[in-house]
Amino acid sequence: MIVKEVFLDGFRNYNGVSIKFSDDVNVITGRNAQGKTNLIESIYYLATGRSFRSGSDKELITLDKDGANIRASIVSNEREQMLEARLYRGRRRELYANGAKLKKATELAGRLTAVLFCPDDLTLIKDGAAVRRKMMDNCLSQLRPGYLAALTEFNKLYENKTRILKDYHDKPALLDLLDDFNLRLAEQSARLIYYRAAFAEALSKKAAAIHEEFSDNTEILDIKYKTVGRMDPSGKKPSELLPLLLEHQQEHRTAELRSGLCLSGAHKDDLEIDINGMAARKYASQGQTRTASVSIKMAERDIHYNSKNEYPVLLLDDVLSELDSKRQSFILSKIRNGQVFITCCDDTVVTSLTSGKTLRVENGELI
């Protein structure tokens, strides 16, 4: 998976800029607020169909422009492709692959795959469950197009069911719709849980091996997938998970009506992460949590490779500056294969790299 060239116009602080990249490591340097992360963001957008910094496409468009264009020439599965996103103010974006307009954003999934590692990911262990679900969703949406479709549908159903639970007191007729939404929500939950359980198992094995090496064989990292109730989804197909989810829904029906909250479904999932048998979220030191976070992100990259037989694009956005020299060296030793983008203010941290290209950014221009 290689990004050969990116063209940006009206995107953040880039206007009419075309940038060619090395197939190996690309170090993007410059002072703060010059556009380093914007460049990483554009690549991530074409891989996932969304920004990792903003929830609205309008925020990605230069203030004095009505639209933005992100276009990239890539090599995926040994085939050259062209991906493009056209963003507009006041109307929906348009996505293109090889000149053909895509009907749905899900059609973009898997054409370009990327693993992002940014400072926020260093809190992966200590933060709430939503952060770990997001990590799973980001990876699986790129690897399994069917997953992204299920996730999109689940989110719509969840919003609708939540609205019913909040508004039925004033509009009792809404309760007539609840059973239908419960069934459809359980169906999509079963699909998501099926994929997540398999992903968590693979992640645990990969991350444990990396973490053991990283900690000089002094720590054991263990990751377990947890979903609603006491359900064990390991090895179960969606059709086997569905009746278990429907049973859990029924058990919580009264509580949902009373609280106005959706208490059953894949939105309650989490990853339980232990270090040496202790809950990392409660007991791990800052150093341990950072080591575990690095291990998980490197494992995520390996899972992509095992699935597609090619490395995803690795985006390291200012993460090295947040790590000590030992952890920096470990990451740099693990990125000898595949294409890598590293943003940093001080390029001396990557002097050990023997191949690649250095790009200096100043106010949206390459110097």
Tab-separated table of C-alpha atoms in Angstrom:
chain	number	residue	atom	x	y	z
A	1	MET	CA	0.000	0.000	0.000
A	2	ILE	CA	1.745	3.130	-1.240
A	3	VAL	CA	0.675	6.768	-1.568
A	4	LYS	CA	2.651	8.048	-4.544
A	5	GLU	CA	1.383	11.626	-4.711
A	6	VAL	CA	-1.239	13.854	-3.103
A	7	PHE	CA	-2.856	16.981	-4.552
A	8	LEU	CA	-4.577	19.381	-2.136
A	9	ASP	CA	-6.599	22.470	-2.998
A	10	GLY	CA	-8.696	24.392	-0.487
A	11	PHE	CA	-7.956	21.770	2.152
A	12	ARG	CA	-7.032	23.368	5.486
A	13	ASN	CA	-4.069	25.657	4.645
A	14	TYR	CA	-3.088	23.922	1.381
A	15	ASN	CA	-3.991	25.525	-1.933
A	16	GLY	CA	-3.025	23.976	-5.253
A	17	VAL	CA	-0.189	21.913	-3.758
A	18	SER	CA	1.037	18.635	-5.269
A	19	ILE	CA	3.359	16.477	-3.141
A	20	LYS	CA	5.272	13.357	-4.176
A	21	PHE	CA	6.317	10.850	-1.543
A	22	SER	CA	8.918	8.166	-1.000
A	23	ASP	CA	7.762	4.545	-0.949
A	24	ASP	CA	9.647	4.169	2.341
A	25	VAL	CA	9.710	6.701	5.181
A	26	ASN	CA	8.513	10.270	4.757
A	27	VAL	CA	9.551	12.633	7.541
A	28	ILE	CA	7.430	15.799	7.585
A	29	THR	CA	9.036	18.519	9.665
A	30	GLY	CA	8.332	22.153	10.473
A	31	ARG	CA	7.278	24.459	13.248
A	32	ASN	CA	3.902	24.082	14.955
A	33	ALA	CA	0.720	25.118	13.068
A	34	GLN	CA	2.355	24.995	9.632
A	35	GLY	CA	0.303	22.125	8.162
A	36	LYS	CA	2.166	18.928	9.045
A	37	THR	CA	-0.855	17.222	10.598
A	38	ASN	CA	-3.090	18.581	7.823
A	39	LEU	CA	-1.069	16.548	5.345
A	40	ILE	CA	-1.437	13.388	7.420
A	41	GLU	CA	-5.153	14.159	7.796
A	42	SER	CA	-5.689	14.287	4.024
A	43	ILE	CA	-4.237	10.795	3.581
A	44	TYR	CA	-6.313	9.452	6.465
A	45	TYR	CA	-9.438	11.013	4.961
A	46	LEU	CA	-9.010	9.109	1.696
A	47	ALA	CA	-8.401	5.883	3.616
A	48	THR	CA	-11.413	6.143	5.935
A	49	GLY	CA	-13.755	8.758	4.474
A	50	ARG	CA	-13.474	10.992	7.524
A	51	SER	CA	-11.106	13.211	9.476
A	52	PHE	CA	-9.558	12.129	12.757
A	53	ARG	CA	-9.655	15.736	14.013
A	54	SER	CA	-13.017	17.115	12.926
A	55	GLY	CA	-16.552	15.807	12.753
A	56	SER	CA	-17.574	18.180	9.968
A	57	ASP	CA	-16.228	18.383	6.414
A	58	LYS	CA	-16.899	22.127	6.425
A	59	GLU	CA	-14.091	22.598	8.932
A	60	LEU	CA	-11.637	21.074	6.453
A	61	ILE	CA	-12.270	23.722	3.785
A	62	THR	CA	-10.107	26.844	3.618
A	63	LEU	CA	-12.083	29.778	5.048
A	64	ASP	CA	-12.185	31.850	1.845
A	65	LYS	CA	-13.173	28.915	-0.412
A	66	ASP	CA	-16.452	27.151	-1.161
A	67	GLY	CA	-14.895	23.720	-1.561
A	68	ALA	CA	-11.825	21.557	-1.183
A	69	ASN	CA	-10.211	18.814	-3.209
A	70	ILE	CA	-8.124	15.887	-1.953
A	71	ARG	CA	-6.697	13.657	-4.664
A	72	ALA	CA	-4.139	10.878	-4.354
A	73	SER	CA	-2.350	8.499	-6.668
A	74	ILE	CA	-1.851	5.211	-4.835
A	75	VAL	CA	-0.683	1.646	-5.405
A	76	SER	CA	-2.912	-0.970	-3.803
A	77	ASN	CA	-2.772	-4.708	-4.458
A	78	GLU	CA	-0.041	-3.987	-7.031
A	79	ARG	CA	-2.486	-1.836	-8.970
A	80	GLU	CA	-2.310	1.913	-9.510
A	81	GLN	CA	-5.456	3.773	-8.466
A	82	MET	CA	-6.663	7.339	-8.136
A	83	LEU	CA	-8.782	8.365	-5.151
A	84	GLU	CA	-10.472	11.717	-4.773
A	85	ALA	CA	-12.702	13.549	-2.298
A	86	ARG	CA	-14.495	16.778	-3.242
A	87	LEU	CA	-15.809	18.687	-0.259
A	88	TYR	CA	-18.377	21.481	-0.443
A	89	ARG	CA	-20.047	24.043	1.748
A	90	GLY	CA	-23.803	23.604	1.812
A	91	ARG	CA	-24.006	20.254	0.008
A	92	ARG	CA	-22.799	16.693	0.290
A	93	ARG	CA	-19.283	15.671	-0.572
A	94	GLU	CA	-18.435	13.533	-3.580
A	95	LEU	CA	-16.041	10.569	-3.508
A	96	TYR	CA	-14.338	9.122	-6.590
A	97	ALA	CA	-12.232	6.076	-7.369
A	98	ASN	CA	-10.411	5.936	-10.700
A	99	GLY	CA	-12.625	8.700	-12.032
A	100	ALA	CA	-15.910	6.954	-11.171
A	101	LYS	CA	-18.191	8.566	-8.612
A	102	LEU	CA	-18.929	6.312	-5.644
A	103	LYS	CA	-22.565	5.897	-4.623
A	104	LYS	CA	-21.760	5.258	-0.968
A	105	ALA	CA	-18.846	6.033	1.337
A	106	THR	CA	-18.616	2.319	2.120
A	107	GLU	CA	-17.325	1.778	-1.438
A	108	LEU	CA	-14.163	3.646	-0.444
A	109	ALA	CA	-13.317	1.125	2.269
A	110	GLY	CA	-10.248	-1.008	1.685
A	111	ARG	CA	-8.906	0.816	-1.365
A	112	LEU	CA	-6.325	2.601	0.779
A	113	THR	CA	-5.667	1.300	4.286
A	114	ALA	CA	-3.900	3.280	6.976
A	115	VAL	CA	-3.013	2.950	10.652
A	116	LEU	CA	-2.892	6.241	12.535
A	117	PHE	CA	-0.864	6.667	15.704
A	118	CYS	CA	-1.176	10.080	17.343
A	119	PRO	CA	-0.686	11.420	20.909
A	120	ASP	CA	-4.356	10.758	21.752
A	121	ASP	CA	-3.699	7.037	21.239
A	122	LEU	CA	-1.305	7.034	24.183
A	123	THR	CA	-4.407	7.289	26.390
A	124	LEU	CA	-5.928	4.195	24.757
A	125	ILE	CA	-5.487	2.157	27.937
A	126	LYS	CA	-6.698	4.662	30.530
A	127	ASP	CA	-9.568	6.341	28.655
A	128	GLY	CA	-13.165	5.127	28.487
A	129	ALA	CA	-14.527	2.253	26.417
A	130	ALA	CA	-15.526	4.528	23.515
A	131	VAL	CA	-11.849	5.070	22.633
A	132	ARG	CA	-11.176	1.345	22.349
A	133	ARG	CA	-14.355	0.742	20.340
A	134	LYS	CA	-13.275	3.502	17.977
A	135	MET	CA	-9.918	1.812	17.504
A	136	MET	CA	-11.630	-1.456	16.599
A	137	ASP	CA	-14.101	0.296	14.301
A	138	ASN	CA	-11.365	2.220	12.457
A	139	CYS	CA	-9.399	-0.921	11.734
A	140	LEU	CA	-12.298	-3.226	10.876
A	141	SER	CA	-14.000	-0.631	8.653
A	142	GLN	CA	-10.933	-0.683	6.402
A	143	LEU	CA	-10.435	-4.452	6.475
A	144	ARG	CA	-14.064	-5.567	6.143
A	145	PRO	CA	-16.361	-3.458	3.922
A	146	GLY	CA	-19.327	-5.374	5.346
A	147	TYR	CA	-18.376	-4.185	8.805
A	148	LEU	CA	-18.544	-0.528	7.828
A	149	ALA	CA	-22.011	-1.049	6.345
A	150	ALA	CA	-23.169	-2.774	9.546
A	151	LEU	CA	-21.662	-0.036	11.721
A	152	THR	CA	-23.333	2.710	9.687
A	153	GLU	CA	-26.701	0.991	9.949
A	154	PHE	CA	-26.223	0.281	13.663
A	155	ASN	CA	-25.516	3.949	14.413
A	156	LYS	CA	-28.707	5.019	12.615
A	157	LEU	CA	-30.799	2.453	14.455
A	158	TYR	CA	-29.242	3.379	17.795
A	159	GLU	CA	-30.100	7.060	17.273
A	160	ASN	CA	-33.687	6.194	16.331
A	161	LYS	CA	-34.205	3.838	19.269
A	162	THR	CA	-32.753	6.404	21.678
A	163	ARG	CA	-35.196	8.995	20.317
A	164	ILE	CA	-38.106	6.593	20.882
A	165	LEU	CA	-37.036	5.936	24.477
A	166	LYS	CA	-36.758	9.650	25.205
A	167	ASP	CA	-39.935	10.812	23.431
A	168	TYR	CA	-42.488	8.017	23.976
A	169	HIS	CA	-43.909	9.684	27.110
A	170	ASP	CA	-45.175	12.560	24.973
A	171	LYS	CA	-45.856	10.369	21.924
A	172	PRO	CA	-47.007	6.913	23.140
A	173	ALA	CA	-47.493	5.696	19.551
A	174	LEU	CA	-43.707	5.556	19.199
A	175	LEU	CA	-43.678	2.421	21.367
A	176	ASP	CA	-45.328	0.544	18.487
A	177	LEU	CA	-42.005	0.877	16.637
A	178	LEU	CA	-39.779	-0.305	19.477
A	179	ASP	CA	-39.901	-4.060	18.796
A	180	ASP	CA	-38.910	-3.583	15.172
A	181	PHE	CA	-35.979	-1.353	16.109
A	182	ASN	CA	-34.928	-3.802	18.816
A	183	LEU	CA	-34.759	-6.658	16.318
A	184	ARG	CA	-32.847	-4.683	13.702
A	185	LEU	CA	-30.472	-3.281	16.320
A	186	ALA	CA	-29.786	-6.776	17.638
A	187	GLU	CA	-29.118	-8.047	14.100
A	188	GLN	CA	-26.518	-5.366	13.430
A	189	SER	CA	-25.047	-5.783	16.925
A	190	ALA	CA	-24.577	-9.489	16.212
A	191	ARG	CA	-22.610	-8.672	13.047
A	192	LEU	CA	-20.414	-6.113	14.813
A	193	ILE	CA	-19.746	-8.377	17.791
A	194	TYR	CA	-18.820	-11.257	15.489
A	195	TYR	CA	-16.138	-9.160	13.770
A	196	ARG	CA	-14.928	-7.468	16.952
A	197	ALA	CA	-14.489	-10.734	18.841
A	198	ALA	CA	-12.301	-12.172	16.077
A	199	PHE	CA	-10.327	-8.917	15.851
A	200	ALA	CA	-9.754	-8.809	19.621
A	201	GLU	CA	-8.437	-12.360	19.609
A	202	ALA	CA	-5.945	-11.562	16.829
A	203	LEU	CA	-5.000	-8.266	18.503
A	204	SER	CA	-4.334	-9.966	21.829
A	205	LYS	CA	-1.939	-12.488	20.283
A	206	LYS	CA	-0.052	-9.932	18.198
A	207	ALA	CA	0.135	-7.251	20.880
A	208	ALA	CA	1.219	-9.738	23.565
A	209	ALA	CA	4.202	-10.867	21.489
A	210	ILE	CA	5.238	-7.287	20.698
A	211	HIS	CA	4.772	-6.167	24.302
A	212	GLU	CA	6.836	-9.054	25.633
A	213	GLU	CA	9.735	-8.044	23.382
A	214	PHE	CA	9.226	-4.369	24.187
A	215	SER	CA	9.336	-4.956	27.964
A	216	ASP	CA	12.389	-7.272	27.805
A	217	ASN	CA	10.225	-10.263	28.748
A	218	THR	CA	9.149	-8.694	32.056
A	219	GLU	CA	5.472	-8.030	31.279
A	220	ILE	CA	2.576	-10.046	29.904
A	221	LEU	CA	-0.120	-8.112	28.040
A	222	ASP	CA	-3.565	-9.691	27.743
A	223	ILE	CA	-6.577	-8.313	25.869
A	224	LYS	CA	-10.091	-9.695	26.269
A	225	TYR	CA	-13.203	-8.657	24.392
A	226	LYS	CA	-16.227	-7.845	26.542
A	227	THR	CA	-19.772	-7.375	25.308
A	228	VAL	CA	-23.151	-7.108	27.035
A	229	GLY	CA	-24.094	-9.366	29.917
A	230	ARG	CA	-22.098	-12.536	30.453
A	231	MET	CA	-22.124	-13.402	26.781
A	232	ASP	CA	-19.055	-15.190	25.391
A	233	PRO	CA	-19.017	-14.453	21.643
A	234	SER	CA	-15.888	-16.498	20.883
A	235	GLY	CA	-16.410	-18.702	17.851
A	236	LYS	CA	-20.096	-17.824	17.546
A	237	LYS	CA	-21.639	-16.736	14.258
A	238	PRO	CA	-24.032	-13.769	14.046
A	239	SER	CA	-26.977	-16.184	13.833
A	240	GLU	CA	-25.903	-17.702	17.173
A	241	LEU	CA	-25.365	-14.323	18.793
A	242	LEU	CA	-28.742	-12.894	17.767
A	243	PRO	CA	-30.983	-14.864	20.201
A	244	LEU	CA	-28.586	-14.066	23.053
A	245	LEU	CA	-28.797	-10.357	22.260
A	246	LEU	CA	-32.592	-10.472	21.997
A	247	GLU	CA	-32.736	-12.148	25.395
A	248	HIS	CA	-30.496	-9.462	26.883
A	249	GLN	CA	-32.710	-6.763	25.343
A	250	GLN	CA	-35.817	-8.287	26.872
A	251	GLU	CA	-34.183	-8.466	30.304
A	252	HIS	CA	-33.391	-4.740	30.123
A	253	ARG	CA	-36.594	-3.547	28.461
A	254	THR	CA	-38.149	-2.131	31.640
A	255	ALA	CA	-34.919	-0.415	32.657
A	256	GLU	CA	-34.596	1.134	29.188
A	257	LEU	CA	-38.134	2.521	29.284
A	258	ARG	CA	-37.562	3.894	32.752
A	259	SER	CA	-34.174	5.488	32.062
A	260	GLY	CA	-34.691	6.537	28.436
A	261	LEU	CA	-31.349	4.924	27.574
A	262	CYS	CA	-30.427	2.101	25.219
A	263	LEU	CA	-28.795	-0.439	27.547
A	264	SER	CA	-28.273	-3.373	25.210
A	265	GLY	CA	-26.188	-3.564	22.045
A	266	ALA	CA	-22.726	-3.334	20.541
A	267	HIS	CA	-22.325	0.251	21.803
A	268	LYS	CA	-21.590	-1.250	25.247
A	269	ASP	CA	-18.543	-3.245	24.059
A	270	ASP	CA	-15.042	-2.798	25.440
A	271	LEU	CA	-11.568	-4.334	25.526
A	272	GLU	CA	-10.298	-5.404	28.938
A	273	ILE	CA	-6.528	-4.920	28.989
A	274	ASP	CA	-4.379	-6.536	31.680
A	275	ILE	CA	-0.652	-6.280	32.357
A	276	ASN	CA	0.759	-9.127	34.453
A	277	GLY	CA	-2.773	-10.102	35.435
A	278	MET	CA	-3.716	-6.632	36.721
A	279	ALA	CA	-6.269	-4.302	35.107
A	280	ALA	CA	-4.093	-1.832	33.199
A	281	ARG	CA	-6.691	0.917	33.310
A	282	LYS	CA	-6.580	0.976	37.112
A	283	TYR	CA	-3.121	-0.135	38.081
A	284	ALA	CA	-0.645	0.377	35.210
A	285	SER	CA	1.959	3.139	35.427
A	286	GLN	CA	2.222	5.803	32.751
A	287	GLY	CA	5.242	4.019	31.280
A	288	GLN	CA	3.376	0.707	31.185
A	289	THR	CA	0.328	2.231	29.507
A	290	ARG	CA	2.486	3.890	26.865
A	291	THR	CA	4.318	0.650	26.156
A	292	ALA	CA	0.984	-1.165	25.884
A	293	SER	CA	-0.425	1.510	23.554
A	294	VAL	CA	2.592	1.251	21.247
A	295	SER	CA	2.279	-2.550	21.247
A	296	ILE	CA	-1.404	-2.372	20.314
A	297	LYS	CA	-0.856	0.085	17.442
A	298	MET	CA	2.021	-1.984	16.052
A	299	ALA	CA	-0.167	-5.088	16.366
A	300	GLU	CA	-2.929	-3.291	14.464
A	301	ARG	CA	-0.470	-2.738	11.616
A	302	ASP	CA	0.453	-6.432	11.593
A	303	ILE	CA	-3.228	-7.445	11.451
A	304	HIS	CA	-3.649	-5.298	8.331
A	305	TYR	CA	-0.638	-7.006	6.763
A	306	ASN	CA	-1.876	-10.519	7.563
A	307	SER	CA	-5.273	-9.684	6.069
A	308	LYS	CA	-4.113	-8.080	2.813
A	309	ASN	CA	-0.525	-9.340	2.455
A	310	GLU	CA	0.683	-5.745	2.222
A	311	TYR	CA	1.434	-3.199	4.897
A	312	PRO	CA	-1.012	-0.363	5.462
A	313	VAL	CA	0.285	3.192	5.305
A	314	LEU	CA	1.515	4.043	8.807
A	315	LEU	CA	0.794	7.607	9.951
A	316	LEU	CA	2.794	8.699	12.995
A	317	ASP	CA	1.474	12.134	13.840
A	318	ASP	CA	3.794	13.845	16.324
A	319	VAL	CA	3.737	10.749	18.504
A	320	LEU	CA	7.513	10.316	18.773
A	321	SER	CA	7.891	13.592	20.659
A	322	GLU	CA	5.604	12.192	23.367
A	323	LEU	CA	7.787	9.118	23.953
A	324	ASP	CA	11.138	8.572	25.621
A	325	SER	CA	14.163	7.464	23.602
A	326	LYS	CA	13.625	3.756	24.320
A	327	ARG	CA	10.072	3.785	22.987
A	328	GLN	CA	11.068	5.952	20.018
A	329	SER	CA	13.799	3.472	19.104
A	330	PHE	CA	11.415	0.533	19.424
A	331	ILE	CA	8.892	2.073	17.033
A	332	LEU	CA	11.569	3.040	14.524
A	333	SER	CA	12.950	-0.513	14.604
A	334	LYS	CA	9.487	-1.849	13.719
A	335	ILE	CA	8.857	0.283	10.624
A	336	ARG	CA	11.455	-1.115	8.269
A	337	ASN	CA	8.723	-2.385	5.942
A	338	GLY	CA	5.884	-0.522	4.265
A	339	GLN	CA	5.340	3.189	3.728
A	340	VAL	CA	5.504	5.467	6.772
A	341	PHE	CA	4.699	9.135	7.362
A	342	ILE	CA	6.192	10.789	10.443
A	343	THR	CA	5.399	14.349	11.490
A	344	CYS	CA	7.728	16.032	13.949
A	345	CYS	CA	9.139	19.435	14.827
A	346	ASP	CA	12.644	18.052	15.244
A	347	ASP	CA	13.804	15.581	12.600
A	348	THR	CA	16.815	14.534	14.676
A	349	VAL	CA	14.658	11.866	16.347
A	350	VAL	CA	14.590	9.907	13.080
A	351	THR	CA	18.253	10.186	12.106
A	352	SER	CA	18.615	6.406	12.504
A	353	LEU	CA	16.475	5.860	9.399
A	354	THR	CA	18.625	5.119	6.387
A	355	SER	CA	16.102	5.528	3.583
A	356	GLY	CA	13.222	7.797	2.708
A	357	LYS	CA	12.538	11.465	2.220
A	358	THR	CA	12.329	14.567	4.390
A	359	LEU	CA	9.753	17.271	3.655
A	360	ARG	CA	9.723	20.621	5.436
A	361	VAL	CA	6.369	22.389	5.644
A	362	GLU	CA	5.908	26.108	6.178
A	363	ASN	CA	2.405	27.616	6.098
A	364	GLY	CA	1.009	24.986	3.746
A	365	GLU	CA	4.010	25.103	1.398
A	366	LEU	CA	6.880	22.699	0.944
A	367	ILE	CA	10.254	24.297	1.551
